[in-house]
Coordinates of C-alpha atoms and ligand atoms in Angstrom, one line a residue:
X1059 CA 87.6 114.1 98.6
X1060 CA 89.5 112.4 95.7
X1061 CA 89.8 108.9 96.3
X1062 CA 91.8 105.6 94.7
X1063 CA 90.8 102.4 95.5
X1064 CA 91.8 99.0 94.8
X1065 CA 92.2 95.3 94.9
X1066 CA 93.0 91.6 94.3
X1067 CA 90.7 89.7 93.7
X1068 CA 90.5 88.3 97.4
X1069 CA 89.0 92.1 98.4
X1070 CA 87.3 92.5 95.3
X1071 CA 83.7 92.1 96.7
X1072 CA 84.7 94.8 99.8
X1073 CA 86.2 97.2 97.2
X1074 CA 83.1 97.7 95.1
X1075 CA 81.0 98.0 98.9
X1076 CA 83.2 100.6 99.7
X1077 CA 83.1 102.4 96.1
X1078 CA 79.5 102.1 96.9
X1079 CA 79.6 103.7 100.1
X1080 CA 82.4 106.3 99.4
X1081 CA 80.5 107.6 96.7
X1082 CA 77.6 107.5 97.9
X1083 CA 78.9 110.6 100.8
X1084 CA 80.2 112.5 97.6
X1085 CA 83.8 111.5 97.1
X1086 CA 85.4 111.1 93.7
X1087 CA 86.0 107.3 94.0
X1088 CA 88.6 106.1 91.2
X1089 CA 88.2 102.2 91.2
X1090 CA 91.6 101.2 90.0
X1091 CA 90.7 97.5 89.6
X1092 CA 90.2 94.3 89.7
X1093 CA 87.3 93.9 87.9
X1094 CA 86.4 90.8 89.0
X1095 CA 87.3 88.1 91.6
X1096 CA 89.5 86.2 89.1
X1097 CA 93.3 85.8 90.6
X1098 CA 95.4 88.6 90.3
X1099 CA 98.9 89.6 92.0
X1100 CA 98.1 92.1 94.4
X1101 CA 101.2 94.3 94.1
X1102 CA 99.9 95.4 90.9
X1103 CA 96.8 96.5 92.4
X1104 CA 98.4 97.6 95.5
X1105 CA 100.8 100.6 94.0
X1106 CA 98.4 102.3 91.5
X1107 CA 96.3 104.5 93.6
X1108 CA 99.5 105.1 95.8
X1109 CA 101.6 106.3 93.0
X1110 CA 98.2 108.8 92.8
X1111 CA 98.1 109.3 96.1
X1112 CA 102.1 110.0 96.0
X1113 CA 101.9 112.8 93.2
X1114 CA 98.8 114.5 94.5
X1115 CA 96.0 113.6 92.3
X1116 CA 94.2 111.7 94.9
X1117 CA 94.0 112.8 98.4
X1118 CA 93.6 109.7 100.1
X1119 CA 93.7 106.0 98.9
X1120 CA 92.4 102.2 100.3
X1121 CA 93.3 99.3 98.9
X1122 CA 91.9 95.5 100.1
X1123 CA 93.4 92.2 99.4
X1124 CA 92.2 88.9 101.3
X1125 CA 93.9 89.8 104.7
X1126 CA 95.3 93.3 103.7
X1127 CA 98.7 92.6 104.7
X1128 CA 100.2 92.4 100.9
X1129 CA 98.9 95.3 100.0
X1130 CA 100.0 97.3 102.8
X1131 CA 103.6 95.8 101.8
X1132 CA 103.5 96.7 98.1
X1133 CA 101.9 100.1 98.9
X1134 CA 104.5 101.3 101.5
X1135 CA 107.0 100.5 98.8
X1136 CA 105.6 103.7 97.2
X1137 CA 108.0 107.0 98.6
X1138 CA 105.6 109.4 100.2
X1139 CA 102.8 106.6 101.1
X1140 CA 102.0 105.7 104.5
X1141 CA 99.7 102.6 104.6
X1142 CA 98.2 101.6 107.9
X1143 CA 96.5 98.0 107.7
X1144 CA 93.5 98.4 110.6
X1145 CA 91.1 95.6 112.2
X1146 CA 89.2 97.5 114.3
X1147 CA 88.0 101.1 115.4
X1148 CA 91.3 102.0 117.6
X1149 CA 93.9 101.1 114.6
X1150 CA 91.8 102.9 112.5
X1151 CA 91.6 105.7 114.4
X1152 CA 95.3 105.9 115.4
X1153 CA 96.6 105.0 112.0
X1154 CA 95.0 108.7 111.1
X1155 CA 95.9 110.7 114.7
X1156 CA 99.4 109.2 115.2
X1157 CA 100.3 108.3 111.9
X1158 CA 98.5 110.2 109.2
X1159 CA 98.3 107.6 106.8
X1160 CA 97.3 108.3 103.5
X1161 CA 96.4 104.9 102.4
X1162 CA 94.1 102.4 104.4
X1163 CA 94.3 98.6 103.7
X1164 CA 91.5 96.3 104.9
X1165 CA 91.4 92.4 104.9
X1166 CA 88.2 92.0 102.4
X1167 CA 88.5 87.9 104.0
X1168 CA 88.4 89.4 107.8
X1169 CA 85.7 91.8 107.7
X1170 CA 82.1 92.4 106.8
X1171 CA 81.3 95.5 104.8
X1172 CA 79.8 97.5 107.2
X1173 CA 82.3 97.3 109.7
X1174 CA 85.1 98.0 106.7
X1175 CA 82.9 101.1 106.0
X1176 CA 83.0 102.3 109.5
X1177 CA 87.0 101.9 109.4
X1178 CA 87.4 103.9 106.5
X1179 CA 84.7 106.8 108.2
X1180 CA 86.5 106.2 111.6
X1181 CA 90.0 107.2 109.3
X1182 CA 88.6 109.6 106.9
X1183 CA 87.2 112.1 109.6
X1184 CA 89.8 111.7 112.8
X1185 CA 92.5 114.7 112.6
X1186 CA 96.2 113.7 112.5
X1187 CA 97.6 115.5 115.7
X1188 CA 101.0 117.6 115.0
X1189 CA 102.7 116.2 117.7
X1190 CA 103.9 113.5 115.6
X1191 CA 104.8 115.4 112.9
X1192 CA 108.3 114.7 114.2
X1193 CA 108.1 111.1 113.7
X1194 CA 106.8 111.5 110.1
X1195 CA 109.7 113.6 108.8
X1196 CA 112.0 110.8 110.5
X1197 CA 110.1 107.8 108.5
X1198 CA 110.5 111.0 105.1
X1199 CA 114.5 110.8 106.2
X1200 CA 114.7 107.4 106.6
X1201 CA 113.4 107.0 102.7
X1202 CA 115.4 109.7 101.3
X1203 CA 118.5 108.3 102.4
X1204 CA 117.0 104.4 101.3
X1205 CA 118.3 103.0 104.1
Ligands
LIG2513 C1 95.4 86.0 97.7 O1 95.0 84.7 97.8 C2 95.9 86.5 99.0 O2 97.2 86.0 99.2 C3 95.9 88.0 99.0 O3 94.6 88.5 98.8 C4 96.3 88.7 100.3 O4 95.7 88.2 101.4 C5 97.8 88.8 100.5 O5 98.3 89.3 101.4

């Protein structure tokens, strides 16, 4: 799978885990920044792999910034991009079955890289289910009209 990921500085050290791991199963894991865990804003980190994400050239995208709530703002700014901020094995799970998200934000200051990795697994393998298809195309309506 074709991958983006990225962060502020206060996910930095979870990003480059999670490059580790993502490549490591034999995606194509483009690390979009930060380089380092100097202080950045995180809405520029947060909308370059979405933009990707958004035009097609990656298929997925997870971004990390200290709590992952930023991130998850500044990413769902992005039309077409539905980022789900999970904690734990049941929003990661949903966020993929009920909501398809294409982008996954993690707290990089809430969790410990193996559980982060198992999120990201959890999200990457679980099936969206159709039946909520409807609800999608509502949230597609809702941004076309930018209301
Ligand atoms: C940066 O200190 C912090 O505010 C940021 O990483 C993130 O948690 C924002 O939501």
């Amino acid at each position: 799978m074709r991958i983006a990921i990225g962060s502020d500085h206060g996910g930095f050290e979870l990003k480059q885990a999670l490059v580790g791991f993502l490549s490591g199963e034999g995606n194509e894991v483009a690390d979009l920044g930060t380089d380092s865990s100097a202080s950045v804003d995180y809405p520029l980190f947060a909308v370059r792999g979405p933009r990707g994400v958004a035009s097609g050239r990656f298929q997925k995208g997870v971004l990390v910034c200290g709590t992952g709530i930023g991130v998850c703002i500044a990413a769902n700014k992005v039309k077409g991009i539905r980022a789900a901020l999970v904690h734990d094995e049941t929003t990661a799970r949903l966020a993929a079955q009920h909501n398809d998200a294409n982008v996954l934000c993690l707290g990089g200051r809430l969790l410990a890289a193996p559980m982060a990795w198992e999120l990201v697994r959890l999200w990457l393998t679980t099936p969206f289910e159709p039946r909520h298809q409807r609800r999608l195309d509502m949230i597609s309506e809702l941004e076309r009209r930018g209301d």
